[in-house]
C-alpha positions as MATLAB code, in Angstrom:
seq = 'MKKEFSLSNEKVMINFTAKYCNSQVQLLESDGFKRVFNTYIRKIKKKKSNIYKYLIENAKVDNEGLDVFIIHLFKLLSVLDVNEIINLNTKYSSIVDSKSNFVDFIEDFYSFWRKLERYTVIHNNKINDGIEKTSFVEANNNFSMLILNLYRKIEENVIGHTPKVYRQLPAGGNAGLIVNNVNWPLPLGYEVLKNVPFIDAIILDLPYISYPKKNTRDGIFDECFKNPLKDCTISTDHWFCYPAKVGTLLTFIYVHRDFMAHAITLCNLFEMAREEEYRDAKPDIVFVFGAKDSFEKVKTVFYDDVENNIMLGYISYGDEIDYFGYVKKMTLTLHNLIMIKRGSLPIHGAMVNIIMNNGKSANVVIMGDSGAGKSESLEAFRSLSEDYISDMTIVFDDMGYLTLKEGSKPLAFGTEIGAFVRLDDLDAGYAFKEIDRSIFMNPDKINARLVMPVASYKAIIKGYPIDLFLYANNYEEVKEGVEEINFFTNPADAINVCKRGARMAKGTTTELGLVTSYFANPFGPVQKQEQVDVLIDSYFKDFFETGVKVGQIRTSLGVAGQEKDGPRKAAKKLFDLIIK';
ca = [
     -16.250  -13.343   -4.391;
     -19.713  -14.877   -4.664;
     -21.735  -12.745   -2.231;
     -23.265   -9.524   -3.492;
     -22.066   -7.688   -0.377;
     -19.747   -8.256    2.578;
     -18.782   -6.121    5.563;
     -15.879   -7.276    7.700;
     -13.309   -5.448    9.821;
     -14.629   -2.076    8.544;
     -14.042   -3.196    4.947;
     -16.963   -3.222    2.505;
     -16.872   -5.415   -0.615;
     -19.604   -4.787   -3.198;
     -19.911   -7.381   -5.950;
     -21.257   -5.609   -9.037;
     -21.371   -8.914  -10.897;
     -23.876  -10.354   -8.386;
     -25.938   -7.175   -7.998;
     -25.795   -3.595   -9.230;
     -28.210   -0.915   -7.969;
     -29.489    1.432  -10.657;
     -32.001    3.367   -8.562;
     -32.346    4.854   -5.096;
     -35.120    2.398   -4.238;
     -32.916   -0.566   -5.229;
     -30.134    0.872   -3.093;
     -32.362    1.315   -0.034;
     -33.858   -2.158   -0.437;
     -30.495   -3.876   -0.879;
     -29.079   -6.242    1.710;
     -25.894   -4.159    1.741;
     -27.663   -0.964    2.820;
     -29.439   -2.789    5.633;
     -26.196   -4.354    6.873;
     -24.360   -1.022    6.854;
     -27.217    0.633    8.745;
     -27.366   -2.091   11.395;
     -23.579   -1.998   11.840;
     -23.849    1.763   12.343;
     -26.627    1.308   14.908;
     -24.575   -1.228   16.860;
     -21.693    1.219   16.955;
     -23.687    4.205   18.244;
     -25.563    1.943   20.688;
     -22.270    0.770   22.157;
     -21.184    4.412   22.528;
     -24.594    5.323   24.013;
     -24.556    8.356   21.752;
     -27.212   11.046   21.791;
     -28.155   10.146   18.223;
     -28.958    6.572   19.280;
     -31.075    7.797   22.188;
     -32.899   10.207   19.857;
     -33.659    7.439   17.343;
     -34.931    4.948   19.946;
     -37.037    7.501   21.784;
     -38.683    8.928   18.650;
     -38.926    5.975   16.294;
     -40.992    4.151   18.929;
     -39.968    0.719   17.675;
     -37.831   -1.946   19.250;
     -34.183   -2.188   18.251;
     -34.801   -5.064   15.811;
     -37.353   -3.048   13.829;
     -35.384    0.187   13.645;
     -33.770   -0.666   10.297;
     -37.135   -1.326    8.628;
     -38.562    1.897   10.088;
     -35.665    4.132    9.001;
     -35.245    2.590    5.546;
     -38.947    3.102    4.835;
     -38.642    6.687    6.039;
     -35.642    7.208    3.747;
     -37.704    5.923    0.815;
     -40.379    8.509    1.565;
     -37.809   11.284    2.017;
     -36.269   10.462   -1.352;
     -39.472   11.786   -3.023;
     -41.396   13.787   -0.390;
     -40.542   16.603    1.989;
     -41.051   16.436    5.755;
     -44.422   18.185    5.812;
     -45.852   15.881    3.153;
     -44.673   12.831    5.118;
     -46.234   14.087    8.359;
     -49.551   14.680    6.578;
     -49.307   11.254    4.963;
     -48.348    9.215    8.011;
     -48.194   10.582   11.545;
     -46.040    7.724   12.908;
     -43.003    9.556   11.543;
     -43.949   12.893   13.098;
     -41.913   12.657   16.266;
     -38.678   11.586   14.576;
     -38.733   14.220   11.802;
     -40.233   16.965   13.953;
     -36.777   17.859   15.223;
     -35.125   18.642   11.911;
     -31.744   19.479   13.424;
     -31.524   16.148   15.258;
     -32.577   14.214   12.179;
     -29.993   16.035   10.040;
     -27.332   15.223   12.654;
     -28.323   11.556   12.304;
     -28.120   11.705    8.489;
     -24.709   13.370    8.598;
     -23.378   10.922   11.181;
     -24.639    7.890    9.260;
     -23.198    9.232    5.994;
     -19.874    9.970    7.696;
     -19.813    6.420    9.088;
     -20.288    5.048    5.566;
     -17.539    7.197    4.103;
     -15.058    6.166    6.810;
     -15.423    2.513    5.844;
     -12.960    1.135    3.292;
     -15.178    0.512    0.269;
     -14.326   -1.748   -2.665;
     -16.342   -2.621   -5.735;
     -15.648   -5.833   -7.638;
     -16.596   -7.180  -11.045;
     -15.703  -10.615  -12.383;
     -14.451  -10.628  -15.956;
     -13.334  -14.033  -17.159;
     -12.437  -12.899  -20.641;
      -9.221  -11.323  -21.859;
     -10.910   -8.145  -22.992;
      -9.793   -4.543  -22.634;
     -12.920   -3.082  -24.185;
     -16.496   -2.707  -23.033;
     -16.229   -4.555  -19.699;
     -13.555   -2.275  -18.275;
     -15.087    0.863  -19.779;
     -18.481   -0.039  -18.305;
     -16.905   -0.703  -14.919;
     -15.457    2.804  -14.752;
     -18.880    4.232  -15.600;
     -20.588    1.877  -13.142;
     -18.301    3.055  -10.316;
     -18.952    6.706  -11.128;
     -22.714    6.155  -11.384;
     -22.818    4.191   -8.127;
     -20.988    6.976   -6.314;
     -23.398    9.574   -7.698;
     -26.391    7.390   -6.762;
     -25.330    7.393   -3.096;
     -24.408   11.080   -3.136;
     -27.716   12.098   -4.722;
     -29.727    9.982   -2.272;
     -27.919   11.567    0.683;
     -28.492   15.066   -0.703;
     -32.140   14.481   -1.599;
     -33.033   13.141    1.844;
     -31.285   16.006    3.590;
     -32.840   18.627    1.276;
     -36.343   17.236    1.950;
     -35.706   17.471    5.689;
     -34.188   20.962    5.699;
     -36.580   22.330    3.085;
     -34.049   23.996    0.795;
     -31.096   23.089   -1.427;
     -27.508   23.715   -0.249;
     -25.459   26.602   -1.598;
     -22.216   24.593   -1.670;
     -21.886   21.121   -3.209;
     -18.858   19.081   -2.220;
     -18.261   16.256   -4.688;
     -16.833   13.755   -2.225;
     -16.384   10.158   -3.422;
     -19.322    8.282   -1.907;
     -19.104    4.943   -3.725;
     -16.064    2.690   -3.775;
     -12.631    3.968   -2.779;
     -11.299    1.476   -5.286;
     -12.709   -0.829   -7.938;
     -11.358   -4.250   -8.904;
     -11.773   -6.264  -12.064;
     -10.925   -9.857  -11.229;
     -10.424  -13.001  -13.300;
     -10.388  -16.693  -12.514;
      -6.940  -17.720  -13.686;
      -5.376  -21.147  -13.736;
      -1.727  -21.731  -13.038;
       0.041  -25.073  -12.505;
      -0.432  -25.398   -8.729;
       2.182  -27.779   -7.302;
       1.415  -30.239   -4.547;
       1.032  -28.316   -1.277;
      -0.468  -25.200   -2.880;
      -4.022  -26.520   -3.341;
      -5.482  -24.017   -0.821;
      -4.801  -21.254   -3.358;
      -6.944  -22.822   -6.056;
      -9.730  -20.589   -7.418;
      -8.541  -17.428   -5.652;
      -9.402  -14.659   -8.171;
      -6.595  -12.632   -9.736;
      -6.790   -8.838   -9.879;
      -6.830   -7.864  -13.547;
      -7.277   -4.098  -13.186;
      -7.690   -1.495  -10.431;
      -9.626    1.757  -10.470;
      -8.506    4.190   -7.772;
     -10.442    7.178   -6.484;
      -7.507    9.387   -5.478;
      -6.297   10.530   -3.077;
      -6.679    7.113   -1.524;
      -6.263    7.174    2.265;
      -6.144    4.078    4.466;
      -5.870    3.699    8.227;
      -4.063    0.438    9.046;
      -3.928   -0.595   12.684;
      -0.125   -0.480   12.841;
       2.375    2.138   11.765;
       5.682    0.312   12.185;
       7.185   -3.059   11.343;
       8.960   -5.280   13.852;
      11.667   -7.949   13.543;
      12.934   -9.908   10.561;
      11.476  -12.753    8.547;
      12.631  -16.216    9.566;
      13.172  -19.253    7.409;
      11.032  -22.323    8.004;
      11.653  -25.763    6.577;
       8.102  -26.949    6.033;
       5.497  -25.557    3.635;
       3.401  -23.273    5.913;
       0.383  -23.518    3.595;
      -0.200  -27.050    4.883;
      -1.238  -25.628    8.275;
      -3.593  -22.867    7.142;
      -7.125  -22.508    5.822;
      -8.058  -20.174    2.985;
     -11.618  -19.364    1.943;
     -11.301  -18.377   -1.702;
     -14.289  -16.028   -1.351;
     -12.228  -13.887    1.059;
      -9.004  -13.664   -0.949;
      -7.518  -11.856   -3.936;
      -4.229  -12.306   -5.775;
      -2.172   -9.371   -7.037;
       0.099  -10.596   -9.876;
       3.264   -8.501   -9.640;
       6.504   -8.116  -11.508;
       9.092   -7.602   -8.766;
      12.121   -6.697  -10.796;
      12.103   -9.441  -13.402;
      10.497  -12.042  -11.114;
       6.853  -13.099  -11.509;
       5.202  -12.864   -8.097;
       1.744  -13.915   -6.904;
       0.781  -11.939   -3.780;
      -2.326  -13.364   -2.075;
      -4.079  -10.956    0.320;
      -7.005  -11.544    2.699;
      -9.910   -9.118    2.172;
      -9.470   -7.674    5.699;
      -6.136   -6.241    4.487;
      -7.504   -5.120    1.126;
      -5.975   -1.655    1.385;
      -2.526   -3.242    1.157;
      -3.484   -5.164   -1.991;
      -4.671   -1.917   -3.561;
      -1.491   -0.095   -2.507;
       0.627   -2.665   -4.362;
      -0.399   -1.108   -7.680;
       1.600    2.019   -6.800;
       4.671   -0.009   -5.832;
       5.035   -3.046   -8.095;
       4.236   -3.302  -11.791;
       1.075   -5.356  -12.291;
       1.664   -8.319  -14.585;
      -0.576   -8.715  -17.631;
      -2.796  -11.777  -17.844;
      -0.881  -13.220  -20.773;
       2.248  -13.071  -18.589;
       0.849  -15.116  -15.712;
      -1.923  -17.327  -17.101;
      -0.714  -20.965  -17.031;
       2.687  -19.743  -15.760;
       4.545  -20.888  -12.653;
       5.593  -17.898  -10.512;
       9.046  -17.365   -9.048;
       7.472  -16.132   -5.798;
       4.256  -16.934   -3.938;
       3.389  -14.772   -0.936;
       0.329  -15.347    1.275;
      -0.611  -12.440    3.557;
      -3.249  -12.826    6.275;
      -3.866  -16.586    6.364;
      -5.588  -18.099    9.396;
      -4.007  -21.055   11.168;
      -4.024  -22.735   14.572;
      -0.881  -21.059   15.936;
      -1.219  -18.524   18.747;
       1.540  -16.200   17.551;
       1.560  -14.488   14.169;
       4.001  -16.152   11.786;
       6.227  -14.150    9.426;
       8.249  -16.804    7.635;
       9.598  -17.862    4.261;
      10.090  -21.322    2.803;
      12.558  -22.131    0.035;
      10.568  -24.671   -1.984;
      13.501  -26.131   -3.877;
      11.461  -28.985   -5.319;
       9.049  -26.626   -7.106;
      11.552  -23.773   -7.588;
       9.288  -21.332   -5.709;
      10.218  -18.951   -2.900;
       7.185  -18.947   -0.597;
       6.370  -16.214    1.910;
       3.759  -16.572    4.634;
       2.358  -14.053    7.126;
      -0.569  -15.187    9.231;
      -3.634  -13.190   10.238;
      -3.425  -10.604   13.025;
      -3.828   -6.914   13.817;
      -0.105   -6.663   14.560;
       0.808   -7.164   10.879;
      -1.723   -4.636    9.557;
       0.998   -2.401    8.106;
       2.027   -2.145    4.464;
       5.685   -2.484    5.405;
       5.109   -6.191    6.064;
       3.723   -6.741    2.555;
       6.446   -4.742    0.862;
       9.402   -6.075    2.848;
       8.413   -9.735    2.713;
       7.979   -9.452   -1.056;
      11.434   -7.902   -1.380;
      12.946  -10.478    0.976;
      11.652  -13.284   -1.235;
      13.028  -11.491   -4.303;
      16.429  -11.009   -2.686;
      16.700  -14.638   -1.587;
      16.248  -15.735   -5.183;
      18.776  -13.191   -6.473;
      21.356  -14.340   -3.886;
      20.954  -17.891   -5.157;
      21.563  -16.563   -8.676;
      24.767  -14.771   -7.665;
      23.392  -11.223   -7.627;
      23.968   -8.860   -4.698;
      20.805   -7.250   -3.207;
      21.184   -3.608   -2.204;
      18.926   -1.887    0.315;
      19.116    1.664   -0.905;
      18.340    4.058   -3.723;
      19.782    4.651   -7.175;
      19.480    7.451   -9.695;
      20.790    8.154  -13.158;
      21.650   11.865  -13.097;
      22.358   14.009  -16.150;
      23.662   17.446  -15.203;
      23.005   20.709  -17.009;
      26.621   20.768  -18.209;
      26.185   17.392  -19.942;
      28.016   15.289  -17.357;
      26.221   12.284  -15.915;
      26.543    9.702  -13.158;
      24.786    6.582  -11.937;
      24.680    6.854   -8.153;
      23.784    4.152   -5.629;
      23.088    5.185   -2.030;
      22.977    2.201    0.318;
      21.389    2.206    3.776;
      18.769    0.630    6.038;
      15.344    2.090    6.860;
      15.571    5.732    7.903;
      19.187    6.193    6.803;
      18.281    8.877    4.269;
      18.021    7.040    0.947;
      14.618    8.365   -0.116;
      15.292   11.708    1.534;
      18.459   12.130   -0.532;
      16.483   11.381   -3.690;
      13.963   13.980   -2.594;
      16.842   16.442   -2.108;
      18.057   15.641   -5.635;
      14.587   16.332   -6.950;
      14.232   19.637   -5.105;
      17.544   20.866   -6.547;
      16.856   19.584  -10.050;
      15.891   22.925  -11.597;
      19.266   24.450  -10.727;
      21.596   21.527  -11.422;
      19.952   18.652  -13.291;
      18.597   18.355  -16.797;
      17.302   14.813  -16.314;
      16.995   12.334  -13.452;
      15.826    8.716  -13.676;
      15.094    6.778  -10.504;
      16.262    3.189  -10.873;
      15.251    2.096   -7.391;
      14.063    3.826   -4.246;
      14.371    1.050   -1.685;
      15.634   -2.227   -3.075;
      17.776   -3.103   -6.050;
      20.352   -5.681   -6.995;
      23.714   -5.770   -8.718;
      25.135   -8.142  -11.306;
      28.719   -8.444  -12.462;
      29.579   -7.692  -16.065;
      32.914   -8.921  -17.325;
      35.205   -6.126  -18.483;
      33.047   -3.254  -17.163;
      31.405   -1.833  -14.062;
      28.731   -3.863  -12.258;
      25.154   -3.231  -13.402;
      22.324   -2.142  -11.101;
      18.644   -3.005  -11.471;
      15.517   -1.999   -9.554;
      12.584   -3.949   -8.152;
       9.814   -1.348   -7.669;
       8.106    1.313   -9.759;
       7.046    3.215   -6.640;
       8.326    4.694   -3.404;
       7.112    4.001    0.149;
       8.227    7.159    1.954;
       7.700    8.934    5.257;
       5.420   11.946    4.890;
       7.494   13.892    7.447;
      10.680   13.534    5.408;
       9.321   15.113    2.226;
       9.724   18.804    1.491;
       6.781   20.819    2.771;
       4.060   20.865    0.139;
       5.567   18.163   -2.073;
       3.112   15.492   -0.886;
       0.247   17.798   -1.823;
       1.682   18.263   -5.310;
       1.594   14.482   -5.693;
      -1.811   14.045   -4.048;
      -3.526   13.139   -7.310;
      -1.544    9.906   -7.659;
      -0.485    9.009   -4.112;
      -1.810    6.512   -1.609;
      -1.669    7.805    1.981;
      -1.478    5.726    5.162;
      -2.333    7.102    8.596;
      -1.510   10.692    7.566;
      -2.397   11.899   11.072;
       0.159    9.706   12.897;
       3.904    9.416   13.495;
       5.628    7.596   10.624;
       2.782    8.521    8.272;
       3.496    7.104    4.840;
       2.617    7.576    1.232;
       3.196    5.343   -1.769;
       3.588    6.993   -5.145;
       4.858    5.889   -8.550;
       8.365    7.210   -9.245;
       9.799    5.102  -12.088;
       8.805    3.217  -15.199;
       9.146   -0.545  -15.326;
      11.310   -0.153  -18.418;
      13.792    1.972  -16.448;
      14.130   -0.329  -13.442;
      14.980   -3.430  -15.487;
      17.311   -1.691  -17.956;
      20.557   -2.179  -16.009;
      22.815    0.839  -15.332;
      26.604    0.676  -14.813;
      27.485    2.079  -11.365;
      29.720    5.170  -11.128;
      29.339    6.034   -7.416;
      28.479    3.665   -4.578;
      27.825    5.502   -1.290;
      26.845    4.327    2.173;
      24.138    6.531    3.765;
      25.532    7.600    7.148;
      22.678    9.358    8.962;
      24.187    9.531   12.463;
      27.452   11.503   12.082;
      27.173   15.269   12.107;
      28.980   17.202    9.384;
      31.472   19.558   11.052;
      35.066   20.670   10.781;
      37.137   17.736    9.613;
      34.040   15.654    8.736;
      32.708   16.253    5.225;
      29.392   15.304    3.644;
      31.144   12.785    1.373;
      34.393   10.879    1.727;
      35.746    7.951   -0.306;
      37.387    4.691    0.743;
      40.816    3.771   -0.593;
      40.453   -0.003   -0.364;
      37.710   -2.683   -0.403;
      38.313   -3.813    3.203;
      37.441   -0.436    4.756;
      34.376   -0.082    2.524;
      33.179   -3.582    3.400;
      33.599   -2.962    7.144;
      31.343    0.113    7.060;
      28.745   -1.413    4.745;
      28.579   -4.736    6.584;
      28.159   -3.016    9.945;
      25.111   -1.177    8.576;
      24.942    1.439   11.333;
      22.158    4.021   11.415;
      20.203    6.186   13.810;
      16.728    4.595   13.875;
      14.016    6.986   12.724;
      10.908    5.204   13.999;
      10.221    3.335   10.761;
      10.513    0.119   12.780;
      10.250   -0.535   16.515;
      14.006    0.134   16.910;
      15.332    3.280   18.589;
      18.761    4.934   18.827;
      21.949    3.900   17.035;
      21.472    0.384   15.685;
      23.240   -1.904   13.226;
      22.071   -4.490   10.714;
      24.136   -6.818    8.560;
      24.885   -5.094    5.239;
      22.067   -2.643    6.084;
      19.677   -5.212    4.679;
      17.563   -7.478    6.905;
      15.589   -8.574    3.837;
      17.535  -11.544    2.504;
      21.221  -10.912    3.200;
      20.860  -11.188    6.993;
      19.186  -14.590    6.573;
      21.915  -15.823    4.186;
      25.064  -14.187    5.578;
      27.442  -16.954    4.576;
      26.510  -16.759    0.900;
      26.327  -12.949    0.942;
      29.788  -12.625    2.540;
      31.231  -14.277   -0.568;
      29.205  -12.004   -2.878;
      30.218   -8.836   -1.004;
      33.926   -9.655   -1.273;
      33.556  -10.345   -4.987;
      31.496   -7.251   -5.805;
      33.515   -4.748   -3.755;
      36.720   -6.073   -5.266;
      35.157   -5.517   -8.672;
      34.123   -1.956   -7.681;
      37.726   -0.928   -7.095;
      39.073   -2.815  -10.125;
      36.583   -1.244  -12.548;
      36.773    2.324  -11.223;
      33.572    2.590   -9.188;
      34.072    5.267   -6.503;
      33.018    3.878   -3.106;
      32.397    6.110   -0.095;
      30.057    7.497    2.561;
      27.456   10.230    2.218;
      26.516   11.837    5.528;
      22.827   12.664    5.244;
      22.571   13.826    8.904;
      18.988   12.592    8.876;
      19.351   11.173   12.394;
      20.950   14.358   13.770;
      18.470   16.554   15.621;
      17.649   19.681   13.655;
      19.301   18.426   10.446;
      16.411   16.327    9.082;
      15.809   18.689    6.136;
      19.089   20.559    5.656;
      21.288   17.475    6.064;
      20.089   15.555    2.972;
      19.956   18.771    0.959;
      23.555   19.718    1.770;
      24.702   16.166    1.047;
      22.925   16.236   -2.312;
      24.529   19.585   -3.176;
      27.970   18.152   -2.337;
      27.271   15.177   -4.572;
      26.292   17.472   -7.427;
      29.551   19.367   -7.012;
      31.494   16.104   -7.279;
      29.651   15.040  -10.432;
      30.094   18.401  -12.144;
      33.884   18.434  -11.625;
];
């Protein structure tokens, strides 16, 4: 990012390396302040709001000169009160005469600023964990206080007295980025990614709340057989790369600035790679999110670049993909495609290592597609932990993979350090307990989501032998003759249920009602069914030969009225089985 300030699609980028405001006068005279003010004016003009009419009628300047007039007035109000300004210059009399109207304008303008997504950036081209990063934290805090103090001072000088209650709301950046220019051996066909800065560190002002334009994901990702980067244009000044460790795979996720909230959210989901891990290194995965091309329809595709040994994901620019689920699921699809090629079996589900109070333990995998009750069952485990569990380690909360180990049970590994969960499916109050480390998305809408860290990177790549492998059945009601958990007696029956992948859709995608998906996993296996069929037969045969118990757990999450009690009862039944 070369510009000192940019404002696009309600996203503000402030480049501290190009310019940093140390005083209120510098802030008011900055190009950024003027651009924010004029964007605000255009908005209230379009609405024909009373505040706009008040400003035009009383400022007595044409629309083009309003910014100069108001900014100069703000400068005066930062040091003088209203009466002093009127005595000094009568041209401001009419606009400040009505104190209540002027305060309404100040509050509305300040609220407009705070509703923008605000990011601060500093370029740090040295491998240095010392003064640069420490100074950046202080710079973010000082910048926030500079804006807050200016807002308060202006309002105090209008009202004539200081407030009795001070609310320390974050007024600067919602998030801060330290970025580096990093070289990696770009193969032929990847030149458009050259010089895109890498995110080296992120500072979050929590709770971080974003409002993406979409709240569900639609369809699956299709394979293409030509490098999609050859048809797109990328302005390096508008892009950032998040270097992630997805499981054990090095992944470069490139995100357009208009979808910056999703790049920030990645830090709660995937372990950020250290610079020494990715500098001059070829990644296993490259994913480009939000590229502009000449095609009318948004593209959500992947390309298996066999020649360069890179799995490439590509999602083009559009409001319809402004949902974090697209970033997360494409990344996991690319991961799973590589693991399939390596002979591992991707599992869409959740896994925990549970140690009971009586000393018994179990490694439990719960498999199921979106909304089947995987995360909700983990939440039920957590809520019952005080009574039954002495320790619980989450290995994965959405996507993992299995590997065979000769002479023992298959091993399970995770891909993510975080969880992307529906706010509605958490126990009441739990989200608020985690508010200090969570990232919230559209908390006021259906399918509201939060992303929070749930596991350490060390835990997800350790490899745990599987004791119980359960399919999450969310559509069958538990009643007489139908228990919360039942086990299969042979691989064929288990494979039939797991391959069918039936679930009652919960609104996490655009699907509704009872639906099916191949192996409950449209993120890799559905695109490579022929190869995965072979893996499924091999792994399920190994389950039964090595003593892994395979069955169904009825979470009842899709049964009306059982959204909370269903997963809790299923978890209690599972505990009873482990204790015995």
